[in-house]
């Protein structure tokens, strides 16, 4: 049974055209994360929600925003995608803080910017 | 600079051989995780280590966290083609919620 679901799996957008990536979970976890993974690199944390509290990493560009309307769903909005934003975007969830609980990852959304 | 360094960067082994991957931090690790990633897919959780000296095993994979909690090793015994993929260590490096992944180790197992 799928626990962390990401839609779509592949997304193509045009340079500068806003795009939204979706993540949902059936685990009822408190924390949801968004990571960016570029080719041959490790995933890099963009931000996370602990319940409704939003935590942005210091070096995450303003171009990236997130929404969590309820426990199950979390969205990643890229306001004006640039060519450098092409990457795999991974959503993850955990019961609590990352140092104490494992994260469960979705299959990822591969974003292409043309 | 990279908070978590992994070595080697890539590994090619013959099926049946043992191998070890290392993950080193310059800071104390508050929870060390090992994940496996197949190309173009999400990460699969393997093991979590929290206490210095802790060792865990699952099937043919064993992970250890050293006493000083600044290095971890992942050991695969009698490797199989199904072990192929990218192995990533991940850790919280302080008591907050900042989480970092290591540089990754690409494993190829030749039948």
PDB file of C-alpha atoms in Angstrom:
ATOM      1  CA  UNK A   1       0.000   0.000   0.000  1.00  0.00           C
ATOM      2  CA  UNK A   2       1.338   3.394  -0.956  1.00  0.00           C
ATOM      3  CA  UNK A   3       2.144   5.484   2.103  1.00  0.00           C
ATOM      4  CA  UNK A   4       3.689   8.622   0.614  1.00  0.00           C
ATOM      5  CA  UNK A   5       2.289   9.504  -2.781  1.00  0.00           C
ATOM      6  CA  UNK A   6       3.651  12.108  -5.134  1.00  0.00           C
ATOM      7  CA  UNK A   7       1.883  13.456  -8.193  1.00  0.00           C
ATOM      8  CA  UNK A   8       2.730  13.749 -10.909  1.00  0.00           C
ATOM      9  CA  UNK A   9       5.756  11.468 -11.257  1.00  0.00           C
ATOM     10  CA  UNK A  10       6.995  13.531 -14.195  1.00  0.00           C
ATOM     11  CA  UNK A  11       6.310  17.205 -14.757  1.00  0.00           C
ATOM     12  CA  UNK A  12       7.392  19.399 -17.634  1.00  0.00           C
ATOM     13  CA  UNK A  13       7.026  23.149 -17.304  1.00  0.00           C
ATOM     14  CA  UNK A  14       8.177  26.161 -19.237  1.00  0.00           C
ATOM     15  CA  UNK A  15      10.752  28.627 -18.031  1.00  0.00           C
ATOM     16  CA  UNK A  16       8.993  31.103 -15.728  1.00  0.00           C
ATOM     17  CA  UNK A  17       5.653  29.257 -15.662  1.00  0.00           C
ATOM     18  CA  UNK A  18       4.461  28.485 -12.114  1.00  0.00           C
ATOM     19  CA  UNK A  19       4.232  24.831 -11.227  1.00  0.00           C
ATOM     20  CA  UNK A  20       2.855  22.918  -8.242  1.00  0.00           C
ATOM     21  CA  UNK A  21       3.958  19.500  -7.070  1.00  0.00           C
ATOM     22  CA  UNK A  22       1.761  17.434  -4.794  1.00  0.00           C
ATOM     23  CA  UNK A  23       2.452  15.055  -1.911  1.00  0.00           C
ATOM     24  CA  UNK A  24      -0.006  13.090   0.191  1.00  0.00           C
ATOM     25  CA  UNK A  25       0.472  10.608   3.000  1.00  0.00           C
ATOM     26  CA  UNK A  26      -1.599   7.899   4.652  1.00  0.00           C
ATOM     27  CA  UNK A  27       0.679   7.584   7.692  1.00  0.00           C
ATOM     28  CA  UNK A  28      -0.809  10.477   9.683  1.00  0.00           C
ATOM     29  CA  UNK A  29       2.703  11.731  10.369  1.00  0.00           C
ATOM     30  CA  UNK A  30       3.274  15.122  11.943  1.00  0.00           C
ATOM     31  CA  UNK A  31       6.199  16.186   9.789  1.00  0.00           C
ATOM     32  CA  UNK A  32       6.355  16.560   6.014  1.00  0.00           C
ATOM     33  CA  UNK A  33       9.525  17.476   4.133  1.00  0.00           C
ATOM     34  CA  UNK A  34      10.445  18.614   0.658  1.00  0.00           C
ATOM     35  CA  UNK A  35      13.861  17.797  -0.775  1.00  0.00           C
ATOM     36  CA  UNK A  36      15.480  18.776  -4.043  1.00  0.00           C
ATOM     37  CA  UNK A  37      17.815  16.255  -5.630  1.00  0.00           C
ATOM     38  CA  UNK A  38      19.836  17.231  -8.670  1.00  0.00           C
ATOM     39  CA  UNK A  39      21.518  14.708 -10.878  1.00  0.00           C
ATOM     40  CA  UNK A  40      24.218  12.680  -9.088  1.00  0.00           C
ATOM     41  CA  UNK A  41      23.802  14.722  -5.912  1.00  0.00           C
ATOM     42  CA  UNK A  42      22.408  13.998  -2.476  1.00  0.00           C
ATOM     43  CA  UNK A  43      18.908  15.235  -1.609  1.00  0.00           C
ATOM     44  CA  UNK A  44      18.913  18.743  -0.178  1.00  0.00           C
ATOM     45  CA  UNK A  45      16.279  19.790   2.334  1.00  0.00           C
ATOM     46  CA  UNK A  46      14.219  22.781   1.167  1.00  0.00           C
ATOM     47  CA  UNK A  47      11.743  23.079   4.039  1.00  0.00           C
ATOM     48  CA  UNK A  48       9.472  21.118   6.299  1.00  0.00           C
ATOM     49  CA  UNK A  49       6.208  21.398   8.185  1.00  0.00           C
ATOM     50  CA  UNK A  50       5.854  20.203  11.735  1.00  0.00           C
ATOM     51  CA  UNK A  51       2.077  20.074  11.920  1.00  0.00           C
ATOM     52  CA  UNK A  52       1.148  23.586  10.739  1.00  0.00           C
ATOM     53  CA  UNK A  53       4.491  25.148  11.615  1.00  0.00           C
ATOM     54  CA  UNK A  54       6.539  25.942   8.530  1.00  0.00           C
ATOM     55  CA  UNK A  55      10.341  25.734   8.728  1.00  0.00           C
ATOM     56  CA  UNK A  56      12.336  27.091   5.844  1.00  0.00           C
ATOM     57  CA  UNK A  57      16.003  26.221   5.333  1.00  0.00           C
ATOM     58  CA  UNK A  58      18.156  29.349   5.276  1.00  0.00           C
ATOM     59  CA  UNK A  59      19.430  28.820   1.745  1.00  0.00           C
ATOM     60  CA  UNK A  60      16.137  27.854   0.105  1.00  0.00           C
ATOM     61  CA  UNK A  61      15.381  30.385  -2.665  1.00  0.00           C
ATOM     62  CA  UNK A  62      12.293  32.570  -2.295  1.00  0.00           C
ATOM     63  CA  UNK A  63      11.089  31.099  -5.559  1.00  0.00           C
ATOM     64  CA  UNK A  64      10.111  27.978  -3.638  1.00  0.00           C
ATOM     65  CA  UNK A  65       7.017  28.012  -1.447  1.00  0.00           C
ATOM     66  CA  UNK A  66       5.010  25.360   0.315  1.00  0.00           C
ATOM     67  CA  UNK A  67       1.495  24.820   1.595  1.00  0.00           C
ATOM     68  CA  UNK A  68       0.080  22.235   3.957  1.00  0.00           C
ATOM     69  CA  UNK A  69      -3.725  22.583   4.023  1.00  0.00           C
ATOM     70  CA  UNK A  70      -4.193  19.522   6.243  1.00  0.00           C
ATOM     71  CA  UNK A  71      -2.245  16.645   7.791  1.00  0.00           C
ATOM     72  CA  UNK A  72      -2.368  14.504   4.669  1.00  0.00           C
ATOM     73  CA  UNK A  73      -1.351  16.916   1.935  1.00  0.00           C
ATOM     74  CA  UNK A  74       1.621  19.136   1.257  1.00  0.00           C
ATOM     75  CA  UNK A  75       2.366  21.138  -1.885  1.00  0.00           C
ATOM     76  CA  UNK A  76       5.544  22.563  -3.359  1.00  0.00           C
ATOM     77  CA  UNK A  77       5.025  25.696  -5.440  1.00  0.00           C
ATOM     78  CA  UNK A  78       7.763  26.981  -7.721  1.00  0.00           C
ATOM     79  CA  UNK A  79       6.726  30.492  -8.664  1.00  0.00           C
ATOM     80  CA  UNK A  80       9.033  31.106 -11.618  1.00  0.00           C
ATOM     81  CA  UNK A  81      10.987  27.979 -12.518  1.00  0.00           C
ATOM     82  CA  UNK A  82      14.415  28.461 -13.977  1.00  0.00           C
ATOM     83  CA  UNK A  83      16.510  25.946 -15.863  1.00  0.00           C
ATOM     84  CA  UNK A  84      18.494  25.357 -12.676  1.00  0.00           C
ATOM     85  CA  UNK A  85      15.375  24.138 -10.905  1.00  0.00           C
ATOM     86  CA  UNK A  86      15.196  21.007 -13.019  1.00  0.00           C
ATOM     87  CA  UNK A  87      15.607  18.180 -10.518  1.00  0.00           C
ATOM     88  CA  UNK A  88      13.918  15.333  -8.707  1.00  0.00           C
ATOM     89  CA  UNK A  89      11.712  16.605  -5.900  1.00  0.00           C
ATOM     90  CA  UNK A  90      11.239  14.220  -3.023  1.00  0.00           C
ATOM     91  CA  UNK A  91       8.564  14.396  -0.363  1.00  0.00           C
ATOM     92  CA  UNK A  92       9.076  12.640   2.964  1.00  0.00           C
ATOM     93  CA  UNK A  93       7.188  12.257   6.221  1.00  0.00           C
ATOM     94  CA  UNK A  94       8.127  11.345   9.773  1.00  0.00           C
ATOM     95  CA  UNK A  95       6.357  11.009  13.100  1.00  0.00           C
ATOM     96  CA  UNK A  96       8.596  13.563  14.729  1.00  0.00           C
ATOM     97  CA  UNK A  97      11.925  15.305  14.482  1.00  0.00           C
ATOM     98  CA  UNK A  98      14.313  13.893  11.887  1.00  0.00           C
ATOM     99  CA  UNK A  99      17.003  13.084  14.436  1.00  0.00           C
ATOM    100  CA  UNK A 100      14.718  10.726  16.333  1.00  0.00           C
ATOM    101  CA  UNK A 101      12.440   9.241  13.680  1.00  0.00           C
ATOM    102  CA  UNK A 102      13.016   7.753  10.275  1.00  0.00           C
ATOM    103  CA  UNK A 103      11.633   9.479   7.224  1.00  0.00           C
ATOM    104  CA  UNK A 104       9.417   7.749   4.697  1.00  0.00           C
ATOM    105  CA  UNK A 105       9.937   8.914   1.152  1.00  0.00           C
ATOM    106  CA  UNK A 106       7.654   9.139  -1.823  1.00  0.00           C
ATOM    107  CA  UNK A 107       8.790   8.042  -5.303  1.00  0.00           C
ATOM    108  CA  UNK A 108       9.617  11.607  -6.296  1.00  0.00           C
ATOM    109  CA  UNK A 109       8.544  13.982  -9.054  1.00  0.00           C
ATOM    110  CA  UNK A 110      11.044  14.620 -11.816  1.00  0.00           C
ATOM    111  CA  UNK A 111      10.734  18.218 -12.994  1.00  0.00           C
ATOM    112  CA  UNK A 112      11.927  19.289 -16.412  1.00  0.00           C
ATOM    113  CA  UNK A 113      12.088  22.989 -17.297  1.00  0.00           C
ATOM    114  CA  UNK A 114      12.072  23.856 -20.992  1.00  0.00           C
TER     115      UNK A 114
ATOM    116  CA  UNK B   1      31.581  22.085   2.484  1.00  0.00           C
ATOM    117  CA  UNK B   2      29.746  18.821   2.913  1.00  0.00           C
ATOM    118  CA  UNK B   3      28.476  17.979   6.393  1.00  0.00           C
ATOM    119  CA  UNK B   4      28.533  14.228   5.791  1.00  0.00           C
ATOM    120  CA  UNK B   5      31.220  12.610   3.688  1.00  0.00           C
ATOM    121  CA  UNK B   6      30.805   9.120   2.303  1.00  0.00           C
ATOM    122  CA  UNK B   7      33.477   6.814   0.954  1.00  0.00           C
ATOM    123  CA  UNK B   8      33.947   5.366  -1.479  1.00  0.00           C
ATOM    124  CA  UNK B   9      32.017   7.446  -3.997  1.00  0.00           C
ATOM    125  CA  UNK B  10      31.412   4.364  -6.127  1.00  0.00           C
ATOM    126  CA  UNK B  11      32.001   0.670  -5.758  1.00  0.00           C
ATOM    127  CA  UNK B  12      31.953  -2.190  -8.239  1.00  0.00           C
ATOM    128  CA  UNK B  13      32.079  -5.670  -6.741  1.00  0.00           C
ATOM    129  CA  UNK B  14      31.646  -9.229  -7.895  1.00  0.00           C
ATOM    130  CA  UNK B  15      28.561 -11.011  -6.647  1.00  0.00           C
ATOM    131  CA  UNK B  16      29.292 -12.784  -3.380  1.00  0.00           C
ATOM    132  CA  UNK B  17      31.929 -10.337  -2.195  1.00  0.00           C
ATOM    133  CA  UNK B  18      31.710  -8.356   1.033  1.00  0.00           C
ATOM    134  CA  UNK B  19      31.887  -4.569   1.033  1.00  0.00           C
ATOM    135  CA  UNK B  20      31.897  -1.613   3.410  1.00  0.00           C
ATOM    136  CA  UNK B  21      30.678   1.966   2.969  1.00  0.00           C
ATOM    137  CA  UNK B  22      31.685   4.693   5.389  1.00  0.00           C
ATOM    138  CA  UNK B  23      29.960   7.885   6.477  1.00  0.00           C
ATOM    139  CA  UNK B  24      31.942  10.511   8.387  1.00  0.00           C
ATOM    140  CA  UNK B  25      30.873  13.716  10.090  1.00  0.00           C
ATOM    141  CA  UNK B  26      32.895  16.484  11.669  1.00  0.00           C
ATOM    142  CA  UNK B  27      30.075  17.024  14.154  1.00  0.00           C
ATOM    143  CA  UNK B  28      28.263  14.804  16.620  1.00  0.00           C
ATOM    144  CA  UNK B  29      25.504  12.836  14.974  1.00  0.00           C
ATOM    145  CA  UNK B  30      22.030  12.924  16.526  1.00  0.00           C
ATOM    146  CA  UNK B  31      20.543   9.935  14.809  1.00  0.00           C
ATOM    147  CA  UNK B  32      22.247   8.353  11.822  1.00  0.00           C
ATOM    148  CA  UNK B  33      20.178   6.803   9.046  1.00  0.00           C
ATOM    149  CA  UNK B  34      21.019   4.640   6.085  1.00  0.00           C
ATOM    150  CA  UNK B  35      18.886   4.756   2.962  1.00  0.00           C
ATOM    151  CA  UNK B  36      19.056   3.060  -0.395  1.00  0.00           C
ATOM    152  CA  UNK B  37      17.964   4.694  -3.647  1.00  0.00           C
ATOM    153  CA  UNK B  38      17.440   3.077  -7.010  1.00  0.00           C
ATOM    154  CA  UNK B  39      18.012   5.376  -9.965  1.00  0.00           C
ATOM    155  CA  UNK B  40      15.142   7.812 -10.461  1.00  0.00           C
ATOM    156  CA  UNK B  41      13.195   6.574  -7.453  1.00  0.00           C
ATOM    157  CA  UNK B  42      12.569   7.560  -3.864  1.00  0.00           C
ATOM    158  CA  UNK B  43      14.645   6.521  -0.876  1.00  0.00           C
ATOM    159  CA  UNK B  44      14.097   3.310   1.026  1.00  0.00           C
ATOM    160  CA  UNK B  45      14.856   3.329   4.748  1.00  0.00           C
ATOM    161  CA  UNK B  46      17.360   0.670   5.817  1.00  0.00           C
ATOM    162  CA  UNK B  47      18.412   1.341   9.400  1.00  0.00           C
ATOM    163  CA  UNK B  48      18.600   3.950  12.125  1.00  0.00           C
ATOM    164  CA  UNK B  49      21.367   4.222  14.732  1.00  0.00           C
ATOM    165  CA  UNK B  50      21.233   6.552  17.686  1.00  0.00           C
ATOM    166  CA  UNK B  51      23.575   5.365  20.394  1.00  0.00           C
ATOM    167  CA  UNK B  52      27.347   5.331  20.226  1.00  0.00           C
ATOM    168  CA  UNK B  53      28.538   1.775  19.676  1.00  0.00           C
ATOM    169  CA  UNK B  54      25.162   0.678  18.367  1.00  0.00           C
ATOM    170  CA  UNK B  55      25.060  -2.012  15.699  1.00  0.00           C
ATOM    171  CA  UNK B  56      22.036  -3.203  13.728  1.00  0.00           C
ATOM    172  CA  UNK B  57      21.572  -5.874  11.114  1.00  0.00           C
ATOM    173  CA  UNK B  58      18.912  -6.633   8.546  1.00  0.00           C
ATOM    174  CA  UNK B  59      19.357  -9.655   6.334  1.00  0.00           C
ATOM    175  CA  UNK B  60      22.901  -9.285   4.965  1.00  0.00           C
ATOM    176  CA  UNK B  61      23.356  -5.628   5.821  1.00  0.00           C
ATOM    177  CA  UNK B  62      24.963  -4.467   9.077  1.00  0.00           C
ATOM    178  CA  UNK B  63      25.385  -0.866  10.189  1.00  0.00           C
ATOM    179  CA  UNK B  64      27.466   0.461  13.080  1.00  0.00           C
ATOM    180  CA  UNK B  65      27.774   3.838  14.772  1.00  0.00           C
ATOM    181  CA  UNK B  66      31.120   4.439  16.388  1.00  0.00           C
ATOM    182  CA  UNK B  67      31.509   5.310  20.070  1.00  0.00           C
ATOM    183  CA  UNK B  68      32.167   8.972  19.436  1.00  0.00           C
ATOM    184  CA  UNK B  69      29.066   9.138  17.207  1.00  0.00           C
ATOM    185  CA  UNK B  70      30.862  10.773  14.353  1.00  0.00           C
ATOM    186  CA  UNK B  71      31.224   7.899  11.927  1.00  0.00           C
ATOM    187  CA  UNK B  72      29.100   5.061  10.690  1.00  0.00           C
ATOM    188  CA  UNK B  73      29.803   2.087   8.471  1.00  0.00           C
ATOM    189  CA  UNK B  74      27.483  -0.061   6.381  1.00  0.00           C
ATOM    190  CA  UNK B  75      28.664  -3.571   5.659  1.00  0.00           C
ATOM    191  CA  UNK B  76      27.106  -5.910   3.103  1.00  0.00           C
ATOM    192  CA  UNK B  77      27.971  -9.587   3.330  1.00  0.00           C
ATOM    193  CA  UNK B  78      27.891 -11.816   0.244  1.00  0.00           C
ATOM    194  CA  UNK B  79      26.617  -9.075  -2.073  1.00  0.00           C
ATOM    195  CA  UNK B  80      23.892  -9.792  -4.625  1.00  0.00           C
ATOM    196  CA  UNK B  81      22.733  -7.896  -7.727  1.00  0.00           C
ATOM    197  CA  UNK B  82      19.672  -6.821  -5.723  1.00  0.00           C
ATOM    198  CA  UNK B  83      21.983  -4.802  -3.474  1.00  0.00           C
ATOM    199  CA  UNK B  84      22.901  -2.508  -6.353  1.00  0.00           C
ATOM    200  CA  UNK B  85      21.878   1.121  -5.986  1.00  0.00           C
ATOM    201  CA  UNK B  86      22.930   4.324  -4.283  1.00  0.00           C
ATOM    202  CA  UNK B  87      23.465   4.195  -0.539  1.00  0.00           C
ATOM    203  CA  UNK B  88      22.971   7.417   1.365  1.00  0.00           C
ATOM    204  CA  UNK B  89      23.668   8.143   4.986  1.00  0.00           C
ATOM    205  CA  UNK B  90      21.621  10.891   6.584  1.00  0.00           C
ATOM    206  CA  UNK B  91      21.768  12.569   9.955  1.00  0.00           C
ATOM    207  CA  UNK B  92      20.616  15.360  12.167  1.00  0.00           C
ATOM    208  CA  UNK B  93      23.743  17.275  13.165  1.00  0.00           C
ATOM    209  CA  UNK B  94      22.257  19.189  16.053  1.00  0.00           C
ATOM    210  CA  UNK B  95      19.303  18.942  18.354  1.00  0.00           C
ATOM    211  CA  UNK B  96      17.118  20.831  15.940  1.00  0.00           C
ATOM    212  CA  UNK B  97      15.512  19.458  12.838  1.00  0.00           C
ATOM    213  CA  UNK B  98      18.254  20.173  10.305  1.00  0.00           C
ATOM    214  CA  UNK B  99      18.783  16.990   8.369  1.00  0.00           C
ATOM    215  CA  UNK B 100      21.602  16.327   5.934  1.00  0.00           C
ATOM    216  CA  UNK B 101      22.386  13.553   3.529  1.00  0.00           C
ATOM    217  CA  UNK B 102      25.822  12.255   2.738  1.00  0.00           C
ATOM    218  CA  UNK B 103      27.419  12.449  -0.681  1.00  0.00           C
ATOM    219  CA  UNK B 104      26.208   8.961  -1.606  1.00  0.00           C
ATOM    220  CA  UNK B 105      27.901   5.725  -2.678  1.00  0.00           C
ATOM    221  CA  UNK B 106      26.955   4.084  -5.941  1.00  0.00           C
ATOM    222  CA  UNK B 107      27.141   0.284  -5.712  1.00  0.00           C
ATOM    223  CA  UNK B 108      27.268  -2.003  -8.727  1.00  0.00           C
ATOM    224  CA  UNK B 109      27.227  -5.777  -8.205  1.00  0.00           C
ATOM    225  CA  UNK B 110      28.400  -7.831 -11.156  1.00  0.00           C
ATOM    226  CA  UNK B 111      26.717 -11.245 -11.463  1.00  0.00           C
TER     227      UNK B 111
END
